[in-house]
Amino acid sequence: MSTNGAVQTTHLKLPLASGRVLSIEETELVLEDPNSVDDKKSKRGGRKPEDDRNGRQTLPLYNVLWAEVVEADFTIEYALLSDKSRFQVEKWTLPISTNDEQPKLSPVTFATELCARAYGDAQQQRRAYVLVNPNAGPGNGVKRWQNEVKPLFDAARMEMDIVFLKRGGEALELVEKMDIDKYDTVIPCSGDGTPHEVFNGLAKRPDAKRAFSKIAVGHIPCGSGNAMSCNLYGSHKPSFAALALVKGVVTPLDLVSITQGDTRIISFLSQSLGIVAEGDLATEHLRWMGSARFDYGVISRIFRKKIYPCDIAVQLEVEKPQVKEHYRRHASLPSLKKAAAEQDADEGRGLPRLKYGTIKDNLPAGWELVPYDKVGTFYCGNMAYMAPDVHFFPAAMATDGCMDLITMNGDIPALKALKAFMSVDSNKFFDLPFVHYKKVSAYRIIPRDQKDGYISIDGEKVPFEPFQAEVHQGLGRVISKRGMFEAEGPANWEKVTVSERLHA
């Protein structure tokens, strides 16, 4: 089976000059070179020279970025892992055989077939609108883009228009006015704030519904959290994300409408009130600490046993005891087909209608407003990872029509609370008894007593006021590595078999 999931049974060969032969196998490109058996200095292949003792060099098809015939040479550009943190572009230049005997496949046809198999279900030569945020995270977004990402995109022959952002809110304005027929994807090189702007720029368009269905949003991680990249590509390293984005597939993503006052915004990642929101937003002055500022903010509030009284009403979909079964059932379904079949059939060009109204409307029928007098953490996620190794929502899925809601009391013993927050990187968080976890499709939250505080929507601060959230199944599009999140799911969930996936 190929790296992109398509079964390949035919191995194609192309004879080259000097007795070399290129072969396309199921998951690898193989160069058989009898002249390099004793050449310890050979660096042509995608592996170390010691792997070439038998004159056979191999390159994963996933790493192949482009192949073409240039004059009398067959050229292949590919991503080579130069160290544990970075891919760089390398190139094979192989003279074509001048033998009068014609090969079964012409070199041009072989190059076309190699690219087709290397990309599988991924689109070749994507047209990208790239938005580079120079101020993201520690402020090295431009350098990372130029040194680690752009060479990979260039080698993959992506068509790009590149903008270097100058201020907050600019990405939203650009996307709101962009020509969506000119591009396949918008790619922020940033933290998670710029993707938030991109989704809301699409939402503000009069043709929002078409824009969401046509434009897939990618992400090159250059910020502090980089949650979007962690979920879609399994990495917070720019070149890893770039390669995954080049070879990735368009994937539907649930999006969430947040209404607060007269405002409606779109959330793609999370909403929080309490310890998590304060640990993030109240430590902005400590950005020099990097991601450690979040740890500091959370721990200091845990030991102060801070509570945030509020009233909460939810549209419940799955209780905690059934969440793992829900995850198992949805993990066995092809996410693209499932999302397409279950999308909101709402007519119109703009955003979907709100099934449960807004925060200003009366409480929806069947909802009960429940007082939470001692809540310390209210955290609702639409993705699994909130930062590298921060696996808060292990049961989150791209298109199950649900948000994953966590609540924890603020008056539990500080060491227990600390243990809970420290367990997110080991995937033990879900099973802790004082972690209340459920799947909901909508909710309303009303803060009480406290006049000033922090509410975070996708890491962005909003007014400390009541708000309501409602999920829109499969409304957005992203480019993911393999059509689903890269998180491993809740600990000890019963994984589906290959047979179950094939017959789902």
C-alpha positions as a printed NumPy array, in Angstrom:
array([[  0.   ,   0.   ,   0.   ],
       [  1.321,   3.451,  -0.892],
       [  1.98 ,   6.243,   1.593],
       [ -1.309,   7.829,   0.556],
       [ -3.351,   4.659,   0.965],
       [ -3.746,   3.57 ,  -2.681],
       [ -2.827,  -0.023,  -3.452],
       [ -0.088,  -0.33 ,  -6.065],
       [  0.733,  -3.694,  -7.623],
       [  2.773,  -2.792, -10.71 ],
       [  6.477,  -2.046, -10.283],
       [  7.686,   0.173, -13.11 ],
       [ 11.293,   0.331, -14.308],
       [ 13.275,   2.861, -16.314],
       [ 16.739,   1.902, -17.674],
       [ 19.266,   4.727, -17.432],
       [ 22.79 ,   5.325, -18.656],
       [ 25.757,   3.418, -17.195],
       [ 23.617,   0.403, -16.291],
       [ 21.509,   2.217, -13.705],
       [ 17.809,   1.362, -13.318],
       [ 15.052,   3.344, -11.592],
       [ 12.141,   1.339, -10.161],
       [  8.849,   2.535,  -8.675],
       [  7.841,   0.07 ,  -5.974],
       [  4.888,   0.135,  -3.581],
       [  6.233,   2.741,  -1.172],
       [  9.718,   3.49 ,  -2.466],
       [ 11.661,   4.698,  -5.444],
       [ 14.699,   2.477,  -5.975],
       [ 17.89 ,   3.339,  -7.859],
       [ 19.975,   0.308,  -8.752],
       [ 23.471,   1.523,  -9.506],
       [ 26.099,  -1.213,  -9.992],
       [ 28.795,   1.484, -10.221],
       [ 28.197,   2.685,  -6.641],
       [ 28.665,  -0.636,  -4.812],
       [ 32.146,   0.355,  -3.678],
       [ 31.6  ,   4.114,  -3.771],
       [ 31.592,   5.032,  -0.077],
       [ 31.317,   8.737,  -0.919],
       [ 28.036,   8.429,  -2.775],
       [ 25.465,  10.932,  -1.582],
       [ 22.9  ,  10.626,  -4.329],
       [ 20.314,   8.62 ,  -2.369],
       [ 17.909,   9.412,   0.428],
       [ 19.801,   7.226,   2.924],
       [ 23.303,   7.173,   4.311],
       [ 26.104,   5.786,   2.087],
       [ 26.375,   2.643,   4.202],
       [ 22.917,   1.642,   2.968],
       [ 24.258,   1.525,  -0.581],
       [ 26.579,  -1.484,  -0.21 ],
       [ 24.57 ,  -3.502,  -2.748],
       [ 24.304,  -0.662,  -5.242],
       [ 20.687,  -0.069,  -4.275],
       [ 19.536,   3.325,  -3.032],
       [ 15.98 ,   3.845,  -1.839],
       [ 13.814,   6.905,  -1.431],
       [ 10.308,   6.91 ,   0.141],
       [  7.679,   7.973,  -2.383],
       [  6.322,  10.284,   0.31 ],
       [  9.564,  12.281,   0.082],
       [  9.475,  12.684,  -3.712],
       [  8.514,  16.265,  -4.54 ],
       [  8.926,  16.344,  -8.323],
       [ 10.312,  14.404, -11.288],
       [ 10.881,  15.54 , -14.854],
       [ 13.108,  15.153, -17.884],
       [ 15.498,  18.06 , -18.435],
       [ 17.358,  17.753, -21.746],
       [ 19.252,  14.418, -21.47 ],
       [ 18.764,  13.952, -17.723],
       [ 16.08 ,  12.457, -15.533],
       [ 15.822,  14.7  , -12.455],
       [ 14.156,  13.99 ,  -9.135],
       [ 13.772,  16.547,  -6.341],
       [ 13.017,  15.152,  -2.903],
       [ 12.931,  15.979,   0.802],
       [ 15.858,  14.591,   2.775],
       [ 15.815,  14.545,   6.574],
       [ 19.093,  16.332,   7.253],
       [ 18.718,  16.041,  11.024],
       [ 15.897,  15.274,  13.466],
       [ 14.333,  18.699,  13.098],
       [ 14.464,  19.587,   9.427],
       [ 13.877,  18.408,   5.866],
       [ 15.898,  19.941,   3.073],
       [ 15.599,  19.659,  -0.705],
       [ 18.037,  17.369,  -2.496],
       [ 18.223,  16.325,  -6.143],
       [ 19.108,  13.323,  -8.239],
       [ 20.334,  14.118, -11.763],
       [ 20.558,  10.878, -13.737],
       [ 21.677,  10.729, -17.407],
       [ 19.133,   8.98 , -19.595],
       [ 20.237,   5.955, -21.566],
       [ 21.346,   6.684, -25.108],
       [ 20.806,   3.046, -26.109],
       [ 18.882,   2.804, -29.385],
       [ 16.536,   0.245, -27.813],
       [ 13.409,   2.067, -26.684],
       [ 12.306,   1.436, -23.059],
       [  8.779,   0.143, -22.401],
       [  8.006,   3.478, -20.741],
       [  9.385,   6.744, -22.056],
       [ 11.266,   8.841, -19.462],
       [  8.551,  11.514, -19.648],
       [  5.796,   8.97 , -19.015],
       [  7.84 ,   7.438, -16.185],
       [  8.203,  10.9  , -14.577],
       [  4.447,  11.478, -14.838],
       [  3.706,   8.107, -13.276],
       [  6.272,   8.661, -10.521],
       [  4.643,  11.966,  -9.551],
       [  1.177,  10.388,  -9.656],
       [  2.21 ,   7.596,  -7.287],
       [  4.242,   9.884,  -5.053],
       [  1.258,  12.2  ,  -4.559],
       [ -1.518,   9.593,  -4.476],
       [ -4.742,  11.38 ,  -3.463],
       [ -2.928,  14.673,  -2.856],
       [ -3.241,  17.478,  -5.388],
       [ -0.1  ,  18.282,  -7.331],
       [  1.059,  21.871,  -7.852],
       [ -1.397,  23.481,  -5.461],
       [ -2.128,  27.186,  -5.918],
       [ -1.401,  28.772,  -2.554],
       [ -2.008,  32.142,  -0.94 ],
       [  0.769,  32.257,   1.668],
       [  0.448,  34.649,   4.62 ],
       [  3.686,  35.02 ,   6.582],
       [  3.389,  36.578,  10.04 ],
       [  6.834,  37.994,  10.937],
       [  5.777,  38.586,  14.553],
       [  4.493,  35.075,  15.338],
       [  5.936,  33.373,  18.41 ],
       [  9.576,  34.365,  18.957],
       [  9.475,  36.469,  15.784],
       [ 11.436,  34.334,  13.318],
       [  8.558,  33.525,  10.952],
       [ 10.218,  35.095,   7.892],
       [ 13.471,  33.213,   8.423],
       [ 11.675,  29.9  ,   8.898],
       [  9.566,  30.491,   5.804],
       [ 12.541,  31.338,   3.616],
       [ 14.947,  28.672,   4.892],
       [ 12.745,  25.706,   5.824],
       [  9.481,  25.941,   3.913],
       [  9.729,  27.834,   0.633],
       [ 12.419,  25.512,  -0.825],
       [ 10.087,  22.525,  -0.345],
       [  7.135,  24.357,  -1.892],
       [  9.284,  25.493,  -4.822],
       [ 10.552,  21.955,  -5.42 ],
       [  6.94 ,  20.72 ,  -5.411],
       [  6.156,  23.302,  -8.108],
       [  3.485,  25.012,  -6.016],
       [  2.121,  28.252,  -7.448],
       [  2.348,  30.891,  -4.726],
       [  1.377,  34.452,  -3.977],
       [  3.198,  35.475,  -0.786],
       [  2.245,  38.285,   1.594],
       [  4.275,  39.364,   4.623],
       [  1.739,  40.585,   7.153],
       [  2.302,  43.93 ,   8.841],
       [ -0.425,  44.067,  11.514],
       [ -3.06 ,  42.09 ,  13.37 ],
       [ -6.321,  41.717,  11.478],
       [ -4.663,  42.055,   8.074],
       [ -5.034,  38.341,   7.266],
       [ -8.783,  38.536,   7.904],
       [ -9.138,  41.497,   5.562],
       [ -7.055,  39.896,   2.805],
       [ -8.991,  36.62 ,   2.89 ],
       [-12.335,  38.432,   2.968],
       [-11.443,  40.114,  -0.347],
       [ -9.362,  37.395,  -2.042],
       [-10.24 ,  35.834,  -5.391],
       [-11.139,  32.312,  -4.263],
       [-11.078,  31.016,  -7.846],
       [ -7.373,  31.87 ,  -8.043],
       [ -6.297,  29.569,  -5.177],
       [ -6.744,  26.081,  -3.758],
       [ -5.413,  26.854,  -0.3  ],
       [ -4.541,  29.627,   2.137],
       [ -1.414,  28.842,   4.158],
       [ -0.622,  30.965,   7.221],
       [  3.006,  30.777,   8.397],
       [  2.277,  31.759,  11.962],
       [  0.938,  30.663,  15.305],
       [ -2.728,  29.741,  15.692],
       [ -3.896,  33.371,  15.622],
       [ -3.553,  33.81 ,  11.866],
       [ -5.572,  30.655,  10.985],
       [ -8.274,  32.087,  13.281],
       [ -8.233,  35.245,  11.164],
       [ -8.326,  33.212,   7.939],
       [-11.433,  31.258,   8.96 ],
       [-13.147,  34.468,  10.04 ],
       [-12.15 ,  36.203,   6.821],
       [-13.855,  33.403,   4.892],
       [-16.874,  33.726,   7.214],
       [-17.298,  37.449,   6.48 ],
       [-17.587,  36.937,   2.742],
       [-21.032,  37.142,   1.122],
       [-20.188,  33.811,  -0.548],
       [-18.964,  32.281,   2.748],
       [-20.477,  28.871,   2.15 ],
       [-18.755,  28.462,  -1.228],
       [-15.513,  29.909,   0.114],
       [-15.422,  27.436,   3.017],
       [-16.072,  24.504,   0.677],
       [-13.478,  25.582,  -1.884],
       [-10.534,  26.984,   0.076],
       [ -8.579,  24.514,   2.217],
       [ -6.635,  26.105,   5.067],
       [ -3.144,  24.832,   5.844],
       [ -0.68 ,  25.849,   8.539],
       [  3.076,  26.291,   8.792],
       [  3.941,  26.436,  12.526],
       [  5.92 ,  29.549,  13.47 ],
       [  4.239,  30.489,  16.763],
       [  4.286,  29.387,  20.402],
       [  1.434,  26.862,  20.446],
       [  1.066,  25.69 ,  16.817],
       [ -1.895,  23.471,  17.696],
       [ -3.298,  23.41 ,  14.169],
       [ -0.091,  21.965,  12.733],
       [  0.223,  19.423,  15.547],
       [ -3.263,  18.102,  14.798],
       [ -3.084,  18.108,  11.002],
       [  0.569,  17.133,  10.463],
       [  1.709,  15.602,  13.754],
       [  4.528,  18.109,  14.145],
       [  5.284,  21.678,  15.229],
       [  8.39 ,  21.795,  13.016],
       [  7.983,  23.964,   9.894],
       [  9.63 ,  21.677,   7.324],
       [  7.758,  18.601,   8.606],
       [  4.493,  20.494,   8.268],
       [  5.504,  21.771,   4.829],
       [  6.125,  18.258,   3.481],
       [  2.892,  16.983,   5.041],
       [  1.024,  19.905,   3.505],
       [  2.5  ,  19.251,   0.047],
       [  1.461,  15.589,   0.261],
       [ -1.721,  16.149,   2.295],
       [ -5.372,  15.691,   1.38 ],
       [ -8.293,  18.09 ,   1.618],
       [-10.264,  17.217,   4.754],
       [-13.6  ,  18.582,   6.05 ],
       [-13.398,  20.219,   9.482],
       [-16.15 ,  21.069,  11.953],
       [-16.25 ,  24.783,  12.726],
       [-17.97 ,  26.511,  15.636],
       [-20.062,  29.684,  15.69 ],
       [-19.563,  31.81 ,  18.803],
       [-22.171,  34.473,  19.53 ],
       [-21.439,  37.137,  22.116],
       [-23.522,  40.296,  22.285],
       [-24.21 ,  41.213,  18.651],
       [-21.037,  39.5  ,  17.433],
       [-20.717,  36.179,  15.648],
       [-17.245,  34.741,  15.124],
       [-15.919,  31.39 ,  13.932],
       [-13.771,  29.152,  16.142],
       [-11.696,  26.297,  14.744],
       [ -9.679,  25.292,  17.813],
       [-10.994,  25.927,  21.349],
       [-12.873,  28.086,  23.823],
       [-11.892,  28.446,  27.465],
       [-12.741,  30.248,  30.679],
       [-10.919,  29.864,  33.971],
       [ -7.467,  28.496,  34.68 ],
       [ -6.577,  27.625,  31.079],
       [ -7.718,  30.98 ,  29.682],
       [ -5.885,  32.921,  32.388],
       [ -2.79 ,  30.746,  32.086],
       [ -2.599,  31.772,  28.439],
       [ -3.972,  35.302,  28.142],
       [ -2.828,  36.694,  31.488],
       [  0.779,  35.783,  30.724],
       [  1.146,  37.713,  27.446],
       [  3.765,  39.89 ,  29.164],
       [  5.883,  36.743,  29.592],
       [  6.095,  35.819,  25.886],
       [  9.887,  35.761,  26.228],
       [  9.406,  32.497,  28.156],
       [  7.925,  30.778,  25.08 ],
       [  5.426,  27.997,  25.813],
       [  6.705,  27.828,  29.409],
       [  4.653,  30.929,  30.213],
       [  1.484,  28.846,  29.892],
       [  2.803,  26.275,  32.38 ],
       [  3.717,  29.04 ,  34.801],
       [  0.299,  30.683,  34.458],
       [ -1.633,  27.448,  35.024],
       [  0.463,  26.183,  37.95 ],
       [  0.306,  29.486,  39.818],
       [ -3.504,  29.477,  39.591],
       [ -3.803,  25.834,  40.592],
       [ -2.051,  26.486,  43.883],
       [ -4.267,  29.507,  44.5  ],
       [ -7.309,  27.226,  43.982],
       [ -9.018,  29.792,  41.813],
       [-12.684,  29.216,  40.981],
       [-14.855,  30.867,  38.368],
       [-18.589,  30.494,  39.188],
       [-20.767,  30.286,  36.104],
       [-23.989,  28.828,  34.732],
       [-23.745,  26.357,  31.856],
       [-26.308,  24.759,  29.55 ],
       [-25.353,  22.2  ,  26.897],
       [-26.784,  20.234,  24.006],
       [-25.368,  16.904,  25.128],
       [-24.395,  14.294,  22.532],
       [-22.173,  11.754,  24.347],
       [-21.465,  11.228,  28.058],
       [-17.953,  10.31 ,  29.223],
       [-18.581,   6.525,  29.623],
       [-19.618,   6.308,  25.947],
       [-16.968,   8.629,  24.479],
       [-14.443,   5.893,  23.64 ],
       [-17.082,   3.874,  21.805],
       [-18.147,   7.004,  19.936],
       [-14.515,   7.574,  18.945],
       [-14.109,   3.961,  17.842],
       [-17.266,   4.065,  15.73 ],
       [-16.33 ,   7.3  ,  13.967],
       [-12.699,   6.264,  13.486],
       [-13.919,   3.328,  11.38 ],
       [-15.613,   5.596,   8.823],
       [-13.848,   7.346,   5.903],
       [-13.973,  10.92 ,   7.135],
       [-14.329,  12.592,   3.747],
       [-17.423,  10.586,   2.715],
       [-18.955,  10.839,   6.168],
       [-18.65 ,  14.61 ,   6.341],
       [-19.995,  15.082,   2.822],
       [-23.044,  12.97 ,   3.633],
       [-23.806,  14.705,   6.913],
       [-23.17 ,  18.338,   6.023],
       [-25.826,  20.896,   6.852],
       [-28.104,  21.17 ,   3.85 ],
       [-28.895,  24.808,   4.687],
       [-29.516,  26.863,   1.564],
       [-27.934,  30.233,   0.948],
       [-24.549,  31.724,   0.231],
       [-23.511,  33.021,   3.637],
       [-22.859,  31.318,   6.957],
       [-25.197,  28.491,   7.99 ],
       [-28.217,  29.437,  10.056],
       [-27.937,  29.024,  13.812],
       [-30.03 ,  26.076,  14.929],
       [-30.071,  27.237,  18.56 ],
       [-30.14 ,  30.996,  18.021],
       [-27.712,  33.38 ,  19.715],
       [-26.718,  34.259,  23.256],
       [-29.355,  37.039,  23.164],
       [-32.212,  34.605,  22.529],
       [-34.156,  32.698,  25.156],
       [-32.602,  29.434,  26.292],
       [-33.252,  26.791,  23.595],
       [-36.01 ,  24.281,  24.294],
       [-34.774,  21.317,  26.306],
       [-31.689,  23.093,  27.651],
       [-31.202,  23.433,  31.392],
       [-28.989,  26.131,  32.871],
       [-26.945,  24.404,  35.574],
       [-24.994,  26.374,  38.221],
       [-21.304,  25.499,  38.477],
       [-20.225,  27.208,  41.687],
       [-16.706,  25.788,  41.964],
       [-15.548,  25.323,  38.374],
       [-11.839,  26.007,  37.914],
       [-11.51 ,  24.972,  34.28 ],
       [-14.033,  25.237,  31.463],
       [-12.321,  24.105,  28.272],
       [-14.029,  23.167,  25.01 ],
       [-11.966,  21.809,  22.119],
       [-12.503,  21.207,  18.421],
       [ -9.071,  19.598,  17.955],
       [ -7.071,  17.12 ,  20.039],
       [ -3.747,  18.91 ,  20.59 ],
       [ -3.679,  22.426,  22.018],
       [  0.125,  22.638,  21.704],
       [  2.959,  20.126,  21.138],
       [  2.391,  17.159,  23.5  ],
       [ -0.583,  18.974,  25.097],
       [ -3.226,  16.32 ,  24.389],
       [ -6.216,  17.861,  26.162],
       [ -8.961,  16.429,  23.93 ],
       [ -7.904,  12.9  ,  22.904],
       [-11.363,  12.004,  21.574],
       [-11.663,  15.068,  19.325],
       [-12.318,  14.272,  15.672],
       [-12.283,  16.453,  12.576],
       [-15.873,  15.835,  11.475],
       [-17.972,  14.098,  14.137],
       [-20.229,  17.125,  14.634],
       [-19.183,  17.512,  18.264],
       [-17.066,  19.694,  20.505],
       [-15.241,  18.014,  23.387],
       [-16.039,  19.739,  26.689],
       [-13.902,  19.45 ,  29.834],
       [-14.769,  20.868,  33.239],
       [-12.763,  20.546,  36.44 ],
       [-13.454,  22.023,  39.847],
       [-11.006,  24.599,  41.132],
       [-11.116,  23.478,  44.776],
       [ -9.688,  19.981,  44.329],
       [ -6.328,  19.412,  46.069],
       [ -3.607,  21.319,  44.26 ],
       [ -1.408,  18.248,  43.749],
       [ -4.301,  16.355,  42.13 ],
       [ -5.019,  19.272,  39.823],
       [ -1.334,  19.574,  38.969],
       [ -1.188,  15.838,  38.233],
       [ -4.133,  16.245,  35.884],
       [ -2.552,  19.045,  33.878],
       [  0.79 ,  17.233,  33.765],
       [ -0.884,  14.076,  32.438],
       [ -1.998,  15.628,  29.15 ],
       [  1.324,  14.784,  27.511],
       [  1.026,  11.083,  28.435],
       [ -2.613,  10.666,  27.316],
       [ -3.774,   9.774,  30.839],
       [ -5.822,  12.943,  31.335],
       [ -9.102,  11.548,  29.989],
       [ -9.413,   8.718,  32.519],
       [ -8.87 ,  10.787,  35.684],
       [-12.051,  10.68 ,  37.817],
       [-12.183,  14.418,  38.513],
       [-11.938,  15.293,  34.814],
       [-15.503,  15.686,  33.504],
       [-15.439,  15.002,  29.769],
       [-18.386,  14.984,  27.364],
       [-19.21 ,  15.643,  23.741],
       [-21.657,  18.449,  22.975],
       [-22.958,  20.095,  19.819],
       [-23.802,  23.437,  21.435],
       [-23.614,  25.219,  24.789],
       [-24.222,  28.489,  26.616],
       [-22.011,  29.785,  29.43 ],
       [-22.777,  32.735,  31.708],
       [-20.021,  33.914,  34.09 ],
       [-21.213,  34.918,  37.58 ],
       [-19.841,  37.156,  40.368],
       [-16.562,  37.954,  38.649],
       [-16.768,  41.241,  36.731],
       [-13.446,  41.021,  34.917],
       [-11.653,  37.951,  33.655],
       [-10.396,  36.079,  30.636],
       [-12.257,  34.219,  27.914],
       [-10.174,  32.73 ,  25.122],
       [-11.473,  31.84 ,  21.651],
       [ -8.753,  30.057,  19.654],
       [ -6.222,  31.716,  21.959],
       [ -7.621,  35.203,  21.272],
       [ -9.065,  37.326,  24.089],
       [-12.749,  38.292,  23.874],
       [-14.898,  40.284,  26.348],
       [-15.646,  38.61 ,  29.684],
       [-19.341,  38.194,  28.909],
       [-21.814,  35.34 ,  28.335],
       [-21.452,  33.533,  25.03 ],
       [-23.03 ,  30.656,  23.118],
       [-21.371,  28.102,  20.846],
       [-22.767,  25.863,  18.125],
       [-20.923,  23.409,  15.879],
       [-21.332,  23.255,  12.074],
       [-20.375,  19.786,  10.933],
       [-17.893,  19.684,   8.044],
       [-18.288,  23.386,   7.223],
       [-14.571,  24.12 ,   6.791],
       [-11.776,  22.561,   4.77 ],
       [ -8.184,  21.965,   5.822],
       [ -5.225,  20.091,   4.382],
       [ -4.317,  17.208,   6.663],
       [ -1.646,  14.544,   6.378],
       [ -4.071,  11.608,   5.956],
       [ -7.675,  12.788,   6.24 ],
       [ -7.887,  12.839,  10.039],
       [ -6.165,  14.254,  13.116],
       [ -2.742,  12.858,  13.967],
       [ -3.625,  12.346,  17.666],
       [ -3.722,   8.73 ,  18.81 ],
       [ -7.164,   8.871,  20.43 ],
       [ -8.136,   8.164,  24.043],
       [ -5.897,   5.722,  25.915],
       [ -7.016,   2.095,  25.709],
       [ -9.717,   2.666,  23.117],
       [-10.301,  -0.456,  21.031],
       [ -8.82 ,   0.327,  17.643],
       [-10.653,  -0.786,  14.524],
       [ -9.126,  -3.442,  12.302],
       [ -8.076,  -2.966,   8.697],
       [-10.995,  -5.176,   7.665],
       [-13.47 ,  -2.947,   9.521],
       [-12.075,   0.149,   7.807],
       [-12.329,  -1.441,   4.355],
       [-15.914,  -2.566,   4.883],
       [-17.156,   0.545,   6.72 ]])
